PDB file of C-alpha atoms in Angstrom:
ATOM      1  CA  MET Y   1      73.376  44.102  68.675  1.00 45.00           C
ATOM      2  CA  HIS Y   2      75.250  46.426  66.316  1.00 43.00           C
ATOM      3  CA  LEU Y   3      71.955  47.635  64.873  1.00 39.00           C
ATOM      4  CA  LEU Y   4      70.796  48.740  68.333  1.00 40.00           C
ATOM      5  CA  LEU Y   5      73.970  50.798  68.767  1.00 39.00           C
ATOM      6  CA  LEU Y   6      73.560  52.363  65.345  1.00 36.00           C
ATOM      7  CA  PHE Y   7      69.908  53.368  65.826  1.00 35.00           C
ATOM      8  CA  PRO Y   8      70.553  56.290  68.229  1.00 38.00           C
ATOM      9  CA  LEU Y   9      73.181  57.663  65.846  1.00 36.00           C
ATOM     10  CA  LEU Y  10      70.772  57.560  62.894  1.00 35.00           C
ATOM     11  CA  PHE Y  11      68.089  59.166  65.023  1.00 35.00           C
ATOM     12  CA  ARG Y  12      70.458  61.999  65.949  1.00 37.00           C
ATOM     13  CA  LEU Y  13      71.572  62.674  62.393  1.00 36.00           C
ATOM     14  CA  SER Y  14      68.106  62.670  60.892  1.00 40.00           C
ATOM     15  CA  GLY Y  15      66.800  65.389  63.161  1.00 46.00           C
ATOM     16  CA  SER Y  16      63.311  63.906  62.945  1.00 53.00           C
ATOM     17  CA  SER Y  17      62.489  63.390  66.593  1.00 67.00           C
ATOM     18  CA  GLY Y  18      58.838  64.497  66.605  1.00 90.00           C
ATOM     19  CA  VAL Y  19      59.707  66.864  69.465  1.00 96.00           C
ATOM     20  CA  ILE Y  20      60.321  69.861  67.209  1.00 98.00           C
ATOM     21  CA  MET Y  21      58.765  70.814  63.881  1.00 97.00           C
ATOM     22  CA  GLY Y  22      59.697  73.538  61.437  1.00 97.00           C
ATOM     23  CA  PRO Y  23      58.804  74.305  57.846  1.00 98.00           C
ATOM     24  CA  GLU Y  24      60.636  72.164  55.302  1.00 97.00           C
ATOM     25  CA  GLU Y  25      61.504  75.288  53.307  1.00 98.00           C
ATOM     26  CA  ALA Y  26      61.690  79.042  53.835  1.00 98.00           C
ATOM     27  CA  ARG Y  27      62.326  81.656  51.166  1.00 97.00           C
ATOM     28  CA  GLY Y  28      63.309  85.295  51.393  1.00 97.00           C
ATOM     29  CA  PRO Y  29      64.327  88.052  48.990  1.00 97.00           C
ATOM     30  CA  GLU Y  30      67.896  89.231  48.643  1.00 97.00           C
ATOM     31  CA  ARG Y  31      68.478  92.205  51.005  1.00 96.00           C
ATOM     32  CA  GLY Y  32      65.138  91.362  52.645  1.00 97.00           C
ATOM     33  CA  SER Y  33      64.302  89.147  55.604  1.00 97.00           C
ATOM     34  CA  LEU Y  34      62.644  85.847  56.383  1.00 97.00           C
ATOM     35  CA  THR Y  35      61.021  84.486  59.518  1.00 98.00           C
ATOM     36  CA  VAL Y  36      60.813  80.832  60.515  1.00 98.00           C
ATOM     37  CA  GLN Y  37      58.563  79.475  63.264  1.00 98.00           C
ATOM     38  CA  CYS Y  38      59.681  76.296  65.003  1.00 98.00           C
ATOM     39  CA  ARG Y  39      57.042  74.498  67.079  1.00 98.00           C
ATOM     40  CA  TYR Y  40      57.739  72.049  69.880  1.00 98.00           C
ATOM     41  CA  VAL Y  41      55.773  69.720  72.136  1.00 98.00           C
ATOM     42  CA  PRO Y  42      55.115  70.260  75.868  1.00 96.00           C
ATOM     43  CA  ARG Y  43      57.873  69.772  78.445  1.00 96.00           C
ATOM     44  CA  TRP Y  44      60.590  71.540  76.429  1.00 97.00           C
ATOM     45  CA  GLU Y  45      59.572  75.111  77.283  1.00 97.00           C
ATOM     46  CA  LYS Y  46      62.540  75.937  79.559  1.00 96.00           C
ATOM     47  CA  HIS Y  47      65.186  74.322  77.362  1.00 97.00           C
ATOM     48  CA  VAL Y  48      67.634  76.344  75.286  1.00 98.00           C
ATOM     49  CA  LYS Y  49      66.616  76.675  71.627  1.00 98.00           C
ATOM     50  CA  TYR Y  50      68.983  77.535  68.809  1.00 98.00           C
ATOM     51  CA  TRP Y  51      69.286  78.061  65.057  1.00 99.00           C
ATOM     52  CA  CYS Y  52      72.235  76.487  63.315  1.00 98.00           C
ATOM     53  CA  ARG Y  53      73.545  76.221  59.775  1.00 99.00           C
ATOM     54  CA  GLY Y  54      74.873  73.248  57.831  1.00 98.00           C
ATOM     55  CA  SER Y  55      73.556  70.175  56.088  1.00 96.00           C
ATOM     56  CA  ASP Y  56      75.048  67.863  58.731  1.00 95.00           C
ATOM     57  CA  PHE Y  57      73.082  68.339  61.964  1.00 94.00           C
ATOM     58  CA  SER Y  58      75.836  66.828  64.110  1.00 92.00           C
ATOM     59  CA  ILE Y  59      78.302  69.587  63.149  1.00 95.00           C
ATOM     60  CA  CYS Y  60      76.072  72.522  62.221  1.00 96.00           C
ATOM     61  CA  ARG Y  61      77.305  75.992  63.227  1.00 98.00           C
ATOM     62  CA  ILE Y  62      75.151  77.714  65.872  1.00 98.00           C
ATOM     63  CA  LEU Y  63      74.183  81.227  64.760  1.00 98.00           C
ATOM     64  CA  VAL Y  64      71.965  82.302  67.652  1.00 98.00           C
ATOM     65  CA  ARG Y  65      70.558  80.697  70.812  1.00 98.00           C
ATOM     66  CA  THR Y  66      68.114  81.498  73.578  1.00 97.00           C
ATOM     67  CA  ALA Y  67      69.073  81.439  77.230  1.00 92.00           C
ATOM     68  CA  GLY Y  68      66.128  79.198  78.117  1.00 90.00           C
ATOM     69  CA  SER Y  69      63.923  82.275  78.550  1.00 94.00           C
ATOM     70  CA  GLU Y  70      61.499  84.231  76.372  1.00 95.00           C
ATOM     71  CA  GLN Y  71      63.855  87.177  75.903  1.00 96.00           C
ATOM     72  CA  GLU Y  72      64.806  87.937  72.305  1.00 98.00           C
ATOM     73  CA  VAL Y  73      68.455  87.361  71.455  1.00 98.00           C
ATOM     74  CA  LYS Y  74      70.055  88.989  68.413  1.00 98.00           C
ATOM     75  CA  LYS Y  75      73.448  88.169  66.949  1.00 98.00           C
ATOM     76  CA  ASP Y  76      74.623  89.806  63.739  1.00 97.00           C
ATOM     77  CA  ARG Y  77      71.742  89.508  61.235  1.00 98.00           C
ATOM     78  CA  VAL Y  78      69.835  86.748  63.077  1.00 99.00           C
ATOM     79  CA  SER Y  79      67.452  86.926  66.034  1.00 99.00           C
ATOM     80  CA  ILE Y  80      65.572  84.300  68.043  1.00 99.00           C
ATOM     81  CA  ARG Y  81      62.666  84.582  70.484  1.00 98.00           C
ATOM     82  CA  ASP Y  82      60.922  81.755  72.338  1.00 98.00           C
ATOM     83  CA  ASN Y  83      57.215  82.004  73.179  1.00 98.00           C
ATOM     84  CA  GLN Y  84      57.039  79.299  75.833  1.00 98.00           C
ATOM     85  CA  THR Y  85      53.276  79.638  76.302  1.00 98.00           C
ATOM     86  CA  SER Y  86      52.616  78.859  72.633  1.00 98.00           C
ATOM     87  CA  ARG Y  87      55.629  76.516  72.412  1.00 98.00           C
ATOM     88  CA  VAL Y  88      56.957  78.295  69.327  1.00 98.00           C
ATOM     89  CA  PHE Y  89      60.308  79.911  68.815  1.00 98.00           C
ATOM     90  CA  THR Y  90      60.771  82.371  66.005  1.00 99.00           C
ATOM     91  CA  VAL Y  91      63.959  82.985  64.062  1.00 99.00           C
ATOM     92  CA  THR Y  92      64.397  86.032  61.837  1.00 99.00           C
ATOM     93  CA  MET Y  93      67.222  86.428  59.341  1.00 99.00           C
ATOM     94  CA  GLU Y  94      67.731  89.984  58.037  1.00 98.00           C
ATOM     95  CA  LYS Y  95      69.606  91.595  55.154  1.00 98.00           C
ATOM     96  CA  LEU Y  96      69.622  88.290  53.308  1.00 98.00           C
ATOM     97  CA  ARG Y  97      72.405  87.498  50.879  1.00 98.00           C
ATOM     98  CA  ARG Y  98      72.443  84.867  48.157  1.00 97.00           C
ATOM     99  CA  GLU Y  99      75.155  82.980  50.054  1.00 98.00           C
ATOM    100  CA  ASP Y 100      72.766  82.585  53.035  1.00 98.00           C
ATOM    101  CA  ALA Y 101      70.968  79.855  51.069  1.00 98.00           C
ATOM    102  CA  ASP Y 102      71.653  76.561  52.873  1.00 98.00           C
ATOM    103  CA  THR Y 103      70.189  73.997  55.245  1.00 99.00           C
ATOM    104  CA  TYR Y 104      69.463  75.359  58.718  1.00 99.00           C
ATOM    105  CA  TRP Y 105      68.101  73.633  61.823  1.00 98.00           C
ATOM    106  CA  CYS Y 106      65.522  74.494  64.474  1.00 98.00           C
ATOM    107  CA  VAL Y 107      67.041  72.878  67.557  1.00 98.00           C
ATOM    108  CA  ILE Y 108      66.177  72.187  71.194  1.00 98.00           C
ATOM    109  CA  GLU Y 109      69.191  71.559  73.381  1.00 96.00           C
ATOM    110  CA  ARG Y 110      69.113  68.664  75.807  1.00 94.00           C
ATOM    111  CA  VAL Y 111      71.437  66.344  77.673  1.00 93.00           C
ATOM    112  CA  GLY Y 112      72.668  63.728  75.232  1.00 90.00           C
ATOM    113  CA  SER Y 113      71.669  64.497  71.672  1.00 92.00           C
ATOM    114  CA  ASP Y 114      69.703  67.611  70.761  1.00 96.00           C
ATOM    115  CA  HIS Y 115      66.366  67.559  68.927  1.00 97.00           C
ATOM    116  CA  GLY Y 116      66.408  69.237  65.507  1.00 97.00           C
ATOM    117  CA  ALA Y 117      64.283  69.836  62.426  1.00 98.00           C
ATOM    118  CA  PRO Y 118      65.854  70.861  59.085  1.00 98.00           C
ATOM    119  CA  VAL Y 119      64.768  73.941  57.136  1.00 98.00           C
ATOM    120  CA  LYS Y 120      65.996  74.555  53.594  1.00 98.00           C
ATOM    121  CA  VAL Y 121      66.510  78.300  53.174  1.00 98.00           C
ATOM    122  CA  THR Y 122      66.577  79.829  49.706  1.00 98.00           C
ATOM    123  CA  VAL Y 123      67.297  83.440  48.841  1.00 98.00           C
ATOM    124  CA  GLY Y 124      65.872  84.765  45.609  1.00 94.00           C
ATOM    125  CA  PRO Y 125      66.255  88.019  43.721  1.00 91.00           C
ATOM    126  CA  ARG Y 126      64.381  90.975  45.101  1.00 80.00           C
ATOM    127  CA  LYS Y 127      61.120  91.362  43.182  1.00 70.00           C
ATOM    128  CA  ARG Y 128      61.179  94.640  41.320  1.00 63.00           C
ATOM    129  CA  VAL Y 129      58.018  96.201  39.969  1.00 55.00           C
ATOM    130  CA  CYS Y 130      57.168  99.447  38.318  1.00 55.00           C
ATOM    131  CA  VAL Y 131      53.959 101.309  38.869  1.00 56.00           C
ATOM    132  CA  CYS Y 132      52.297 102.754  35.812  1.00 54.00           C
ATOM    133  CA  GLY Y 133      49.611 105.315  36.344  1.00 54.00           C
ATOM    134  CA  CYS Y 134      47.838 108.415  35.189  1.00 48.00           C
ATOM    135  CA  VAL Y 135      46.070 111.246  36.939  1.00 49.00           C
ATOM    136  CA  ALA Y 136      43.593 113.322  34.934  1.00 47.00           C
ATOM    137  CA  SER Y 137      42.592 116.869  35.766  1.00 48.00           C
ATOM    138  CA  GLY Y 138      39.067 117.475  36.897  1.00 46.00           C
ATOM    139  CA  PRO Y 139      37.236 114.920  39.031  1.00 49.00           C
ATOM    140  CA  ALA Y 140      39.705 112.711  40.861  1.00 47.00           C
ATOM    141  CA  LEU Y 141      40.594 109.839  38.617  1.00 44.00           C
ATOM    142  CA  SER Y 142      43.644 107.734  39.120  1.00 43.00           C
ATOM    143  CA  TRP Y 143      44.753 104.184  38.567  1.00 43.00           C
ATOM    144  CA  SER Y 144      47.883 102.171  38.894  1.00 44.00           C
ATOM    145  CA  LEU Y 145      49.010  98.796  37.695  1.00 47.00           C
ATOM    146  CA  GLU Y 146      51.896  96.690  38.924  1.00 49.00           C
ATOM    147  CA  VAL Y 147      53.719  94.796  36.218  1.00 48.00           C
ATOM    148  CA  PRO Y 148      56.941  92.793  36.342  1.00 52.00           C
ATOM    149  CA  PHE Y 149      59.902  95.163  36.119  1.00 47.00           C
ATOM    150  CA  ARG Y 150      61.175  93.597  32.907  1.00 50.00           C
ATOM    151  CA  ASP Y 151      57.904  94.652  31.187  1.00 49.00           C
ATOM    152  CA  CYS Y 152      58.190  98.335  32.159  1.00 50.00           C
ATOM    153  CA  ALA Y 153      58.733 100.944  29.502  1.00 50.00           C
ATOM    154  CA  HIS Y 154      61.792 102.940  30.415  1.00 45.00           C
ATOM    155  CA  SER Y 155      60.735 106.147  28.676  1.00 42.00           C
ATOM    156  CA  GLU Y 156      58.845 109.094  30.030  1.00 42.00           C
ATOM    157  CA  GLY Y 157      55.752 110.379  28.347  1.00 42.00           C
ATOM    158  CA  THR Y 158      52.769 112.596  28.889  1.00 39.00           C
ATOM    159  CA  VAL Y 159      49.107 111.860  28.746  1.00 39.00           C
ATOM    160  CA  PRO Y 160      47.099 114.110  26.449  1.00 42.00           C
ATOM    161  CA  GLU Y 161      44.397 116.196  28.122  1.00 44.00           C
ATOM    162  CA  GLY Y 162      41.109 114.399  28.337  1.00 47.00           C
ATOM    163  CA  GLY Y 163      42.935 111.156  27.713  1.00 45.00           C
TER     164      GLY Y 163
END
């Protein structure tokens, strides 16, 4: 009997209801943005969807939520839009900071316990590259090469004519 009472609690905390699916992980660059698509099964189109933060689903902090419509809602650096025809809601986080890295949840609100799917968000350093190139006089000739920033020469130089 006690096991039957415990089962709904475990189901709620796991967030794995099969009603909503999101990517297990999402990664974005520092000062950049990332977009997460959360898919859901039929019959949940008109329900409120939200994006919350925290490893414990039962007490995660709601960052942004829909109003049960398809209208985009933006709060601070996070926006959410529900495409009810495709049964996908999209969350965008902008101006990412390293401290944004955490567990987030794609959630559908319902009476009783909400349906949620966890997404591990990581924020990495912004990829820096340098472009090396040369333009010769005469017939148009140019090239460029992207290399990791750490491999760039930090000196200026000139290319000899005909070279």
